[in-house]
Amino acid sequence: MTHPSEPVGAPGPELEELRNLLEDSGYYRVLRRLLPRTEYALPASLPADARLYTALYVDTETTGFDARSEQIIELGMLAFDYDADGTVYGVRELFSGLEDPGRPLPQEVMDITGITDEDVKGQRFDDALVREALSGADLVIAHNAAFDRPFLERRYPDFERKPWACSIRDVGWRELGFGSSGLEFLAFRRGFYYDAHRAIFDCRAGVELLAEPLPDGERPMRMLRLSALKRSVRLWAEGAAIAKKDLLKARGYRFNGASKVWWVDLPEEGHQAELDWLASNIYGRSIALPYLEVGALERYSARVPEALPANAARR
């Protein structure tokens, strides 16, 4: 799919020579424009006994932040094949469309995305195409999946039955030394730019970040896959004294006003160590605390509550 703002074809050798000249001077850093790609690694390089998986990278633009009351106005879906080592192969743009929310767009949304009321008027997503794209995916990925997944599950319940991963949290860019995990910032740090805040462009940028190896040779897609395969725990520090709030906040806990309780997500293997820390620093004794086990089928979904659920197990 070609958009009017995109140049046609790759830059010629004279532009590459000029880019190299500027960067070699030490005074400039030149960003390349991200162009659509159909492949990264060649399928011929795939080992004979290796298995290919298919990921569906998705991005939404919406009328607001609350998935319970706001709506998707733009959806982009891009599929790519990858192996267990995180090597990305073929890339396919499967869907890019607009949908009329049935009410005027907030000015802030129009300012950020460039999408207008006239653009979405009378538009509707092709439900059959969306479901077809989803059916072939082994994994769904979004940059901040905790935002996109609730919107998509409300619009298309089929998304509930797919495992999800997040190209922010499941890569851990900040832990890798990046000052921000924002998509535009990461693109800049990785040497490219793109037209942000339009769904299919954000999808392309997300796949580019996952596909290109880091300076140490590590593949972000491999890191994301391994993280997505792990199970995690959502743990509630029930009954913690208000005087302990600063300790909990510094530890990464978040407060849920509905239940008036602090909660945190942590790797399954870190569950007991966290209980030990809470016993020593918060409660002064061991206490059975409520938790839920979470896998990729539930992770980042609104179906995993922040408020303390009645059916939580205790340990």
Tab-separated table of C-alpha atoms in Angstrom, residues 1-234:
chain	number	residue	atom	x	y	z
A	1	MET	CA	0.000	0.000	0.000
A	2	THR	CA	1.418	3.360	-1.043
A	3	HIS	CA	0.418	6.611	0.620
A	4	PRO	CA	0.635	9.995	-1.145
A	5	SER	CA	3.290	11.347	1.218
A	6	GLU	CA	5.732	8.521	0.495
A	7	PRO	CA	8.525	8.849	-2.061
A	8	VAL	CA	8.576	6.226	-4.784
A	9	GLY	CA	11.449	3.760	-4.657
A	10	ALA	CA	14.665	3.691	-2.645
A	11	PRO	CA	17.184	6.559	-2.612
A	12	GLY	CA	19.821	6.439	-5.344
A	13	PRO	CA	23.568	5.996	-4.789
A	14	GLU	CA	24.222	9.745	-4.970
A	15	LEU	CA	22.016	10.346	-1.916
A	16	GLU	CA	23.660	7.481	-0.024
A	17	GLU	CA	27.066	8.950	-0.836
A	18	LEU	CA	25.958	12.345	0.469
A	19	ARG	CA	24.567	10.751	3.629
A	20	ASN	CA	27.843	8.933	4.280
A	21	LEU	CA	29.802	12.135	3.686
A	22	LEU	CA	27.720	14.061	6.231
A	23	GLU	CA	27.885	11.345	8.882
A	24	ASP	CA	31.611	10.731	8.387
A	25	SER	CA	32.241	14.422	9.129
A	26	GLY	CA	31.210	13.833	12.730
A	27	TYR	CA	28.959	16.903	12.693
A	28	TYR	CA	25.744	15.286	11.491
A	29	ARG	CA	23.520	12.314	12.016
A	30	VAL	CA	21.242	11.613	9.062
A	31	LEU	CA	17.980	9.727	9.572
A	32	ARG	CA	16.646	7.543	6.777
A	33	ARG	CA	12.968	7.519	5.891
A	34	LEU	CA	11.277	4.213	6.668
A	35	LEU	CA	9.871	2.739	3.470
A	36	PRO	CA	7.558	-0.277	3.150
A	37	ARG	CA	9.401	-3.609	3.186
A	38	THR	CA	8.297	-7.050	2.077
A	39	GLU	CA	11.144	-8.955	3.730
A	40	TYR	CA	14.128	-8.656	6.043
A	41	ALA	CA	15.951	-11.996	5.961
A	42	LEU	CA	15.671	-14.196	2.867
A	43	PRO	CA	13.696	-17.427	3.334
A	44	ALA	CA	16.628	-19.311	1.775
A	45	SER	CA	18.637	-18.499	4.917
A	46	LEU	CA	16.153	-20.381	7.119
A	47	PRO	CA	17.570	-23.679	8.446
A	48	ALA	CA	15.834	-26.709	6.973
A	49	ASP	CA	14.527	-27.917	10.328
A	50	ALA	CA	13.405	-24.488	11.578
A	51	ARG	CA	9.777	-23.511	12.089
A	52	LEU	CA	8.297	-20.215	10.980
A	53	TYR	CA	5.696	-18.414	13.068
A	54	THR	CA	3.404	-15.574	12.022
A	55	ALA	CA	2.919	-12.428	14.098
A	56	LEU	CA	0.285	-9.790	13.490
A	57	TYR	CA	1.458	-6.284	14.383
A	58	VAL	CA	-1.503	-3.994	15.068
A	59	ASP	CA	-2.005	-0.326	15.821
A	60	THR	CA	-5.099	1.729	16.502
A	61	GLU	CA	-5.996	5.387	16.501
A	62	THR	CA	-8.969	6.128	18.742
A	63	THR	CA	-11.318	8.872	19.876
A	64	GLY	CA	-9.862	8.765	23.406
A	65	PHE	CA	-8.132	6.638	26.039
A	66	ASP	CA	-10.956	4.683	27.701
A	67	ALA	CA	-11.761	1.498	25.772
A	68	ARG	CA	-15.081	1.202	27.590
A	69	SER	CA	-16.488	4.400	26.091
A	70	GLU	CA	-14.223	5.496	23.210
A	71	GLN	CA	-13.914	3.995	19.725
A	72	ILE	CA	-11.312	2.972	17.157
A	73	ILE	CA	-11.201	5.292	14.148
A	74	GLU	CA	-8.200	3.770	12.352
A	75	LEU	CA	-6.750	0.267	12.342
A	76	GLY	CA	-3.526	-0.977	10.780
A	77	MET	CA	-2.505	-4.651	10.597
A	78	LEU	CA	0.802	-5.929	9.304
A	79	ALA	CA	1.832	-9.611	9.388
A	80	PHE	CA	5.368	-10.958	9.388
A	81	ASP	CA	7.043	-14.343	9.620
A	82	TYR	CA	9.758	-15.049	12.190
A	83	ASP	CA	11.656	-17.961	13.697
A	84	ALA	CA	12.475	-18.925	17.269
A	85	ASP	CA	15.736	-16.940	17.127
A	86	GLY	CA	13.805	-13.750	16.346
A	87	THR	CA	14.846	-13.467	12.704
A	88	VAL	CA	12.125	-11.716	10.692
A	89	TYR	CA	11.438	-12.886	7.132
A	90	GLY	CA	8.449	-11.938	4.968
A	91	VAL	CA	6.269	-8.898	5.755
A	92	ARG	CA	2.708	-8.380	4.512
A	93	GLU	CA	0.462	-5.335	4.989
A	94	LEU	CA	-2.947	-6.911	5.490
A	95	PHE	CA	-5.255	-4.106	6.482
A	96	SER	CA	-5.417	-0.336	6.802
A	97	GLY	CA	-8.770	1.319	7.254
A	98	LEU	CA	-10.869	4.034	8.867
A	99	GLU	CA	-14.167	3.841	10.747
A	100	ASP	CA	-16.774	6.474	11.515
A	101	PRO	CA	-17.389	6.688	15.287
A	102	GLY	CA	-20.757	8.300	14.682
A	103	ARG	CA	-19.834	11.564	16.388
A	104	PRO	CA	-17.402	14.442	15.769
A	105	LEU	CA	-13.751	13.720	16.455
A	106	PRO	CA	-12.144	15.557	19.380
A	107	GLN	CA	-9.917	18.383	18.197
A	108	GLU	CA	-6.934	16.882	20.024
A	109	VAL	CA	-7.312	13.633	18.090
A	110	MET	CA	-7.457	15.486	14.772
A	111	ASP	CA	-4.380	17.526	15.727
A	112	ILE	CA	-2.339	14.445	16.650
A	113	THR	CA	-3.377	12.076	13.865
A	114	GLY	CA	-4.327	14.405	11.034
A	115	ILE	CA	-7.542	12.381	10.634
A	116	THR	CA	-10.608	14.572	10.110
A	117	ASP	CA	-14.363	14.110	10.386
A	118	GLU	CA	-14.514	14.144	6.601
A	119	ASP	CA	-11.948	11.310	6.402
A	120	VAL	CA	-13.991	8.951	8.571
A	121	LYS	CA	-17.468	9.974	7.432
A	122	GLY	CA	-19.384	6.871	6.335
A	123	GLN	CA	-16.314	4.638	6.684
A	124	ARG	CA	-16.400	1.179	8.279
A	125	PHE	CA	-13.747	-1.498	8.768
A	126	ASP	CA	-14.035	-4.574	6.572
A	127	ASP	CA	-14.836	-7.099	9.304
A	128	ALA	CA	-14.156	-10.105	7.086
A	129	LEU	CA	-10.661	-8.843	6.195
A	130	VAL	CA	-9.826	-8.102	9.832
A	131	ARG	CA	-10.915	-11.566	10.966
A	132	GLU	CA	-9.070	-13.217	8.091
A	133	ALA	CA	-5.861	-11.392	9.000
A	134	LEU	CA	-6.257	-12.390	12.635
A	135	SER	CA	-6.971	-16.041	11.894
A	136	GLY	CA	-3.487	-16.667	10.497
A	137	ALA	CA	-1.599	-15.176	13.454
A	138	ASP	CA	0.243	-17.130	16.146
A	139	LEU	CA	0.879	-13.926	18.115
A	140	VAL	CA	-0.552	-10.385	18.148
A	141	ILE	CA	1.839	-7.513	18.931
A	142	ALA	CA	1.237	-3.835	19.660
A	143	HIS	CA	3.373	-0.982	20.952
A	144	ASN	CA	1.666	-0.541	24.323
A	145	ALA	CA	-0.589	-3.568	24.038
A	146	ALA	CA	-2.350	-2.623	27.276
A	147	PHE	CA	-3.914	0.238	25.301
A	148	ASP	CA	-4.713	-1.474	21.979
A	149	ARG	CA	-5.867	-4.866	23.234
A	150	PRO	CA	-8.955	-3.691	25.205
A	151	PHE	CA	-10.104	-1.571	22.242
A	152	LEU	CA	-9.685	-4.420	19.774
A	153	GLU	CA	-11.289	-7.031	22.018
A	154	ARG	CA	-14.331	-4.802	22.422
A	155	ARG	CA	-14.615	-4.279	18.649
A	156	TYR	CA	-13.584	-7.836	17.669
A	157	PRO	CA	-13.955	-10.471	20.432
A	158	ASP	CA	-11.849	-12.872	18.309
A	159	PHE	CA	-8.790	-10.998	19.619
A	160	GLU	CA	-9.485	-12.538	23.051
A	161	ARG	CA	-8.464	-15.954	21.748
A	162	LYS	CA	-4.983	-14.942	20.582
A	163	PRO	CA	-1.795	-14.618	22.646
A	164	TRP	CA	-0.484	-11.050	22.818
A	165	ALA	CA	2.884	-9.378	23.299
A	166	CYS	CA	3.951	-5.760	23.771
A	167	SER	CA	6.864	-4.221	21.871
A	168	ILE	CA	7.427	-1.880	24.822
A	169	ARG	CA	7.244	-4.088	27.901
A	170	ASP	CA	8.316	-7.396	26.371
A	171	VAL	CA	11.505	-5.886	24.962
A	172	GLY	CA	12.391	-3.584	27.843
A	173	TRP	CA	13.961	-0.718	25.904
A	174	ARG	CA	14.720	1.357	28.997
A	175	GLU	CA	16.615	-1.546	30.544
A	176	LEU	CA	18.631	-1.708	27.327
A	177	GLY	CA	19.759	1.893	27.820
A	178	PHE	CA	17.183	3.774	25.721
A	179	GLY	CA	15.919	6.932	27.409
A	180	SER	CA	12.340	6.342	26.306
A	181	SER	CA	10.234	3.499	24.952
A	182	GLY	CA	8.133	5.796	22.749
A	183	LEU	CA	7.924	4.615	19.154
A	184	GLU	CA	9.157	7.872	17.608
A	185	PHE	CA	12.063	8.128	20.054
A	186	LEU	CA	13.147	4.532	19.435
A	187	ALA	CA	12.971	5.113	15.686
A	188	PHE	CA	15.231	8.149	16.042
A	189	ARG	CA	17.719	6.208	18.146
A	190	ARG	CA	17.717	3.399	15.582
A	191	GLY	CA	18.370	5.811	12.718
A	192	PHE	CA	15.052	6.261	10.906
A	193	TYR	CA	11.921	8.386	10.885
A	194	TYR	CA	8.356	7.854	9.668
A	195	ASP	CA	4.932	9.518	9.610
A	196	ALA	CA	3.842	8.840	13.189
A	197	HIS	CA	0.317	8.552	14.561
A	198	ARG	CA	-1.132	6.848	11.524
A	199	ALA	CA	-1.824	3.196	12.165
A	200	ILE	CA	-0.068	1.401	9.304
A	201	PHE	CA	3.003	3.655	9.553
A	202	ASP	CA	3.276	2.866	13.274
A	203	CYS	CA	3.019	-0.842	12.418
A	204	ARG	CA	5.910	-0.563	9.963
A	205	ALA	CA	8.015	1.252	12.536
A	206	GLY	CA	7.250	-1.360	15.181
A	207	VAL	CA	8.288	-4.247	12.938
A	208	GLU	CA	11.457	-2.398	11.918
A	209	LEU	CA	12.435	-2.038	15.581
A	210	LEU	CA	11.805	-5.730	16.260
A	211	ALA	CA	13.587	-6.956	13.134
A	212	GLU	CA	16.806	-4.969	13.222
A	213	PRO	CA	19.484	-6.429	15.557
A	214	LEU	CA	20.824	-4.264	18.361
A	215	PRO	CA	24.509	-3.250	18.350
A	216	ASP	CA	25.387	-6.324	20.460
A	217	GLY	CA	23.687	-8.615	17.922
A	218	GLU	CA	20.639	-9.365	20.068
A	219	ARG	CA	17.355	-9.457	18.182
A	220	PRO	CA	14.490	-7.546	19.828
A	221	MET	CA	12.002	-9.995	18.324
A	222	ARG	CA	13.711	-12.856	20.136
A	223	MET	CA	13.534	-10.947	23.421
A	224	LEU	CA	9.848	-10.199	22.871
A	225	ARG	CA	9.014	-13.834	22.053
A	226	LEU	CA	10.789	-15.224	25.114
A	227	SER	CA	9.071	-12.684	27.357
A	228	ALA	CA	5.651	-13.443	25.880
A	229	LEU	CA	6.101	-17.179	26.523
A	230	LYS	CA	6.660	-16.636	30.248
A	231	ARG	CA	3.852	-16.652	32.753
A	232	SER	CA	3.481	-13.748	35.154
A	233	VAL	CA	1.631	-12.961	38.367
A	234	ARG	CA	-0.542	-9.988	39.277
